[in-house]
Amino acid sequence: MKIKILLVDDHLLVMHGIQQLLENEVDLEVVNTICYPALLETEIKKHNPDVIVMDIRMKNDNGIEWTRKIVKTYPTCKVVILSGYDYDEYIQAAYEAGAYAFVNKENSSFELANAIRQTYLGIKSFPTDRLHNYNSPLTTTELKILQFISEDKTNAEISNLLHISRRTVEHHISSILRKLDADSRVGAVVKAIKLGLIG
């Protein structure tokens, strides 16, 4: 099943260039391209896209405002913000508006395609070191446990290292999997690394 993408950009050449690059990816499908965000809601209802890739600045429109609106009104549609400007405040604004990723137009098509795939899976792709108030969903203990898991430590070893019972370790691991929406220890580690929670 292909990931359905709606492209929104008021620069036709840029948008068609992006469309061609994405359509080379076997798992991605661009359902439509629009220059005017005013048409967005009609297109969402018509195509029900999985991911909307939207320019941050358009002539009379603001991609951040539209992201807030989409997140609120169409929670099944996830937004990737595209920008020709790599400003910290843009990254911050996109994150706070509820976008799943921020991609600079200078980045390669591989990075954009990857951000779209991550977004589809519900994983946020932001340079976390450039977010002022990026809050980890995990507690300090959970982060420590996750770090140990990434080092291939067993529950028994983690319990000795943290001086807590094995049952407590298991409770923490269940909490980590739930918070990161992962179905295995390995999945949780991979997700945490992508989110920049652990090194």
Short mmCIF file of C-alpha atoms in Angstrom, two decimals:
data_model
loop_
_atom_site.label_atom_id
_atom_site.label_comp_id
_atom_site.label_asym_id
_atom_site.label_seq_id
_atom_site.Cartn_x
_atom_site.Cartn_y
_atom_site.Cartn_z
CA MET A 1 0.00 0.00 0.00
CA LYS A 2 1.39 3.37 -1.01
CA ILE A 3 1.63 6.42 1.24
CA LYS A 4 -0.70 9.06 -0.21
CA ILE A 5 0.83 12.53 -0.36
CA LEU A 6 -0.70 15.93 -1.08
CA LEU A 7 1.80 18.65 -2.09
CA VAL A 8 1.12 22.31 -1.30
CA ASP A 9 3.50 24.95 -2.66
CA ASP A 10 2.93 28.19 -4.56
CA HIS A 11 6.13 27.71 -6.60
CA LEU A 12 4.96 25.51 -9.46
CA LEU A 13 8.44 24.53 -10.67
CA VAL A 14 9.57 23.56 -7.18
CA MET A 15 6.39 21.60 -6.56
CA HIS A 16 6.53 19.68 -9.83
CA GLY A 17 10.22 18.94 -9.22
CA ILE A 18 9.38 17.51 -5.79
CA GLN A 19 6.47 15.56 -7.27
CA GLN A 20 8.74 13.88 -9.85
CA LEU A 21 11.32 12.98 -7.19
CA LEU A 22 8.72 11.47 -4.87
CA GLU A 23 7.01 9.52 -7.63
CA ASN A 24 10.30 7.70 -8.26
CA GLU A 25 9.81 6.09 -4.84
CA VAL A 26 7.84 2.84 -5.13
CA ASP A 27 6.02 3.27 -1.81
CA LEU A 28 4.95 6.91 -2.30
CA GLU A 29 2.07 8.32 -4.35
CA VAL A 30 1.40 12.03 -4.93
CA VAL A 31 -2.41 12.21 -5.10
CA ASN A 32 -2.44 15.89 -6.11
CA THR A 33 -0.48 19.16 -6.09
CA ILE A 34 -2.05 22.50 -5.18
CA CYS A 35 -0.74 26.06 -5.32
CA TYR A 36 -3.42 27.63 -3.13
CA PRO A 37 -4.01 26.43 0.43
CA ALA A 38 -7.60 27.69 0.09
CA LEU A 39 -8.21 24.44 -1.85
CA LEU A 40 -6.69 22.30 0.90
CA GLU A 41 -9.84 21.22 2.69
CA THR A 42 -11.56 20.22 -0.56
CA GLU A 43 -8.52 18.16 -1.56
CA ILE A 44 -8.25 16.51 1.87
CA LYS A 45 -11.89 15.43 1.67
CA LYS A 46 -11.43 14.22 -1.91
CA HIS A 47 -8.15 12.27 -1.55
CA ASN A 48 -7.83 11.61 2.19
CA PRO A 49 -3.99 11.92 2.05
CA ASP A 50 -1.79 10.29 4.69
CA VAL A 51 0.81 13.06 4.57
CA ILE A 52 0.58 16.70 3.48
CA VAL A 53 3.88 18.26 2.41
CA MET A 54 3.48 22.02 2.70
CA ASP A 55 5.67 25.05 2.10
CA ILE A 56 6.08 27.19 5.22
CA ARG A 57 5.67 30.49 3.35
CA MET A 58 3.31 31.11 0.48
CA LYS A 59 2.26 34.45 -1.04
CA ASN A 60 -0.85 35.08 1.01
CA ASP A 61 -0.73 32.09 3.30
CA ASN A 62 1.20 30.78 6.26
CA GLY A 63 2.03 27.07 6.32
CA ILE A 64 2.24 27.11 10.13
CA GLU A 65 -1.32 28.43 10.50
CA TRP A 66 -2.56 25.85 8.04
CA THR A 67 -0.71 23.11 9.93
CA ARG A 68 -2.52 24.08 13.16
CA LYS A 69 -5.85 23.97 11.34
CA ILE A 70 -5.16 20.57 9.71
CA VAL A 71 -3.95 19.01 12.98
CA LYS A 72 -7.14 20.18 14.71
CA THR A 73 -9.65 19.42 11.97
CA TYR A 74 -8.12 16.41 10.19
CA PRO A 75 -6.12 14.49 12.81
CA THR A 76 -5.49 11.55 10.45
CA CYS A 77 -3.54 13.82 8.07
CA LYS A 78 0.05 14.40 9.15
CA VAL A 79 2.01 17.44 8.01
CA VAL A 80 5.61 17.77 6.79
CA ILE A 81 6.79 21.39 6.56
CA LEU A 82 9.09 22.35 3.69
CA SER A 83 11.15 25.51 3.89
CA GLY A 84 13.75 27.29 1.84
CA TYR A 85 14.98 28.85 5.10
CA ASP A 86 16.69 26.89 7.82
CA TYR A 87 15.82 29.22 10.71
CA ASP A 88 15.55 27.90 14.28
CA GLU A 89 12.33 29.87 14.81
CA TYR A 90 10.75 28.18 11.77
CA ILE A 91 11.71 24.74 13.08
CA GLN A 92 10.31 25.65 16.50
CA ALA A 93 7.07 27.04 15.03
CA ALA A 94 6.54 23.94 12.86
CA TYR A 95 7.10 21.68 15.88
CA GLU A 96 4.72 23.65 18.09
CA ALA A 97 2.04 23.76 15.37
CA GLY A 98 1.94 19.95 15.36
CA ALA A 99 3.90 19.16 12.19
CA TYR A 100 5.72 15.82 12.13
CA ALA A 101 8.81 16.96 10.27
CA PHE A 102 10.71 20.01 9.06
CA VAL A 103 12.65 19.59 5.83
CA ASN A 104 14.86 22.20 4.20
CA LYS A 105 14.35 22.49 0.43
CA GLU A 106 18.13 22.20 0.11
CA ASN A 107 17.93 18.67 1.54
CA SER A 108 18.05 15.69 -0.77
CA SER A 109 14.93 13.96 -2.08
CA PHE A 110 16.06 10.93 -0.03
CA GLU A 111 15.75 12.98 3.18
CA LEU A 112 12.30 14.27 2.21
CA ALA A 113 11.10 10.77 1.28
CA ASN A 114 12.48 9.46 4.56
CA ALA A 115 10.77 12.24 6.56
CA ILE A 116 7.48 11.35 4.81
CA ARG A 117 7.88 7.67 5.74
CA GLN A 118 8.72 8.53 9.36
CA THR A 119 5.74 10.89 9.51
CA TYR A 120 3.43 8.21 8.15
CA LEU A 121 4.63 5.90 10.95
CA GLY A 122 3.95 8.64 13.52
CA ILE A 123 7.62 9.42 14.19
CA LYS A 124 8.58 13.09 14.40
CA SER A 125 11.71 14.15 12.49
CA PHE A 126 13.11 17.35 13.96
CA PRO A 127 16.66 18.45 14.76
CA THR A 128 15.94 18.26 18.51
CA ASP A 129 19.11 20.17 19.41
CA ARG A 130 17.50 23.22 17.76
CA LEU A 131 14.20 23.06 19.64
CA HIS A 132 14.04 25.27 22.74
CA ASN A 133 11.49 23.33 24.70
CA TYR A 134 11.63 19.84 23.28
CA ASN A 135 10.17 17.68 26.03
CA SER A 136 11.08 14.04 26.12
CA PRO A 137 8.00 11.88 26.66
CA LEU A 138 10.12 9.62 28.89
CA THR A 139 11.13 10.05 32.53
CA THR A 140 14.80 10.16 33.54
CA THR A 141 14.66 6.53 34.76
CA GLU A 142 12.98 5.40 31.54
CA LEU A 143 15.69 7.13 29.50
CA LYS A 144 18.39 5.38 31.56
CA ILE A 145 16.69 2.01 31.06
CA LEU A 146 16.35 2.64 27.32
CA GLN A 147 20.04 3.51 27.12
CA PHE A 148 20.86 0.22 28.87
CA ILE A 149 18.56 -1.69 26.49
CA SER A 150 20.43 -0.09 23.56
CA GLU A 151 23.63 -1.50 25.12
CA ASP A 152 22.09 -5.01 25.08
CA LYS A 153 21.70 -5.22 28.86
CA THR A 154 19.19 -7.76 30.19
CA ASN A 155 16.40 -6.88 32.63
CA ALA A 156 18.40 -8.57 35.41
CA GLU A 157 21.49 -6.48 34.63
CA ILE A 158 19.42 -3.27 34.47
CA SER A 159 17.80 -4.12 37.80
CA ASN A 160 21.29 -4.51 39.41
CA LEU A 161 22.66 -1.35 37.83
CA LEU A 162 19.71 0.80 38.97
CA HIS A 163 19.14 -1.00 42.28
CA ILE A 164 15.48 -1.62 41.49
CA SER A 165 13.53 -4.89 41.24
CA ARG A 166 13.17 -6.76 37.96
CA ARG A 167 9.42 -6.24 38.15
CA THR A 168 9.95 -2.46 38.34
CA VAL A 169 12.25 -2.66 35.29
CA GLU A 170 9.48 -4.55 33.43
CA HIS A 171 6.91 -1.87 34.39
CA HIS A 172 9.24 0.84 33.09
CA ILE A 173 9.79 -1.05 29.83
CA SER A 174 6.02 -1.42 29.32
CA SER A 175 5.67 2.33 29.89
CA ILE A 176 8.49 3.08 27.40
CA LEU A 177 6.88 0.90 24.71
CA ARG A 178 3.49 2.56 25.26
CA LYS A 179 4.86 6.13 25.20
CA LEU A 180 6.96 5.52 22.08
CA ASP A 181 4.22 3.46 20.42
CA ALA A 182 6.73 0.66 19.85
CA ASP A 183 5.98 -3.06 19.87
CA SER A 184 9.42 -4.33 20.91
CA ARG A 185 12.52 -3.29 22.86
CA VAL A 186 14.46 -2.93 19.62
CA GLY A 187 11.65 -0.84 18.09
CA ALA A 188 11.71 1.46 21.13
CA VAL A 189 15.49 1.93 20.84
CA VAL A 190 15.31 2.68 17.10
CA LYS A 191 12.51 5.20 17.66
CA ALA A 192 14.32 6.87 20.58
CA ILE A 193 17.50 7.27 18.51
CA LYS A 194 15.50 8.82 15.65
CA LEU A 195 13.85 11.20 18.10
CA GLY A 196 17.23 12.14 19.52
CA LEU A 197 16.28 10.86 23.00
CA ILE A 198 19.32 8.60 23.28
CA GLY A 199 22.63 8.52 21.44
#
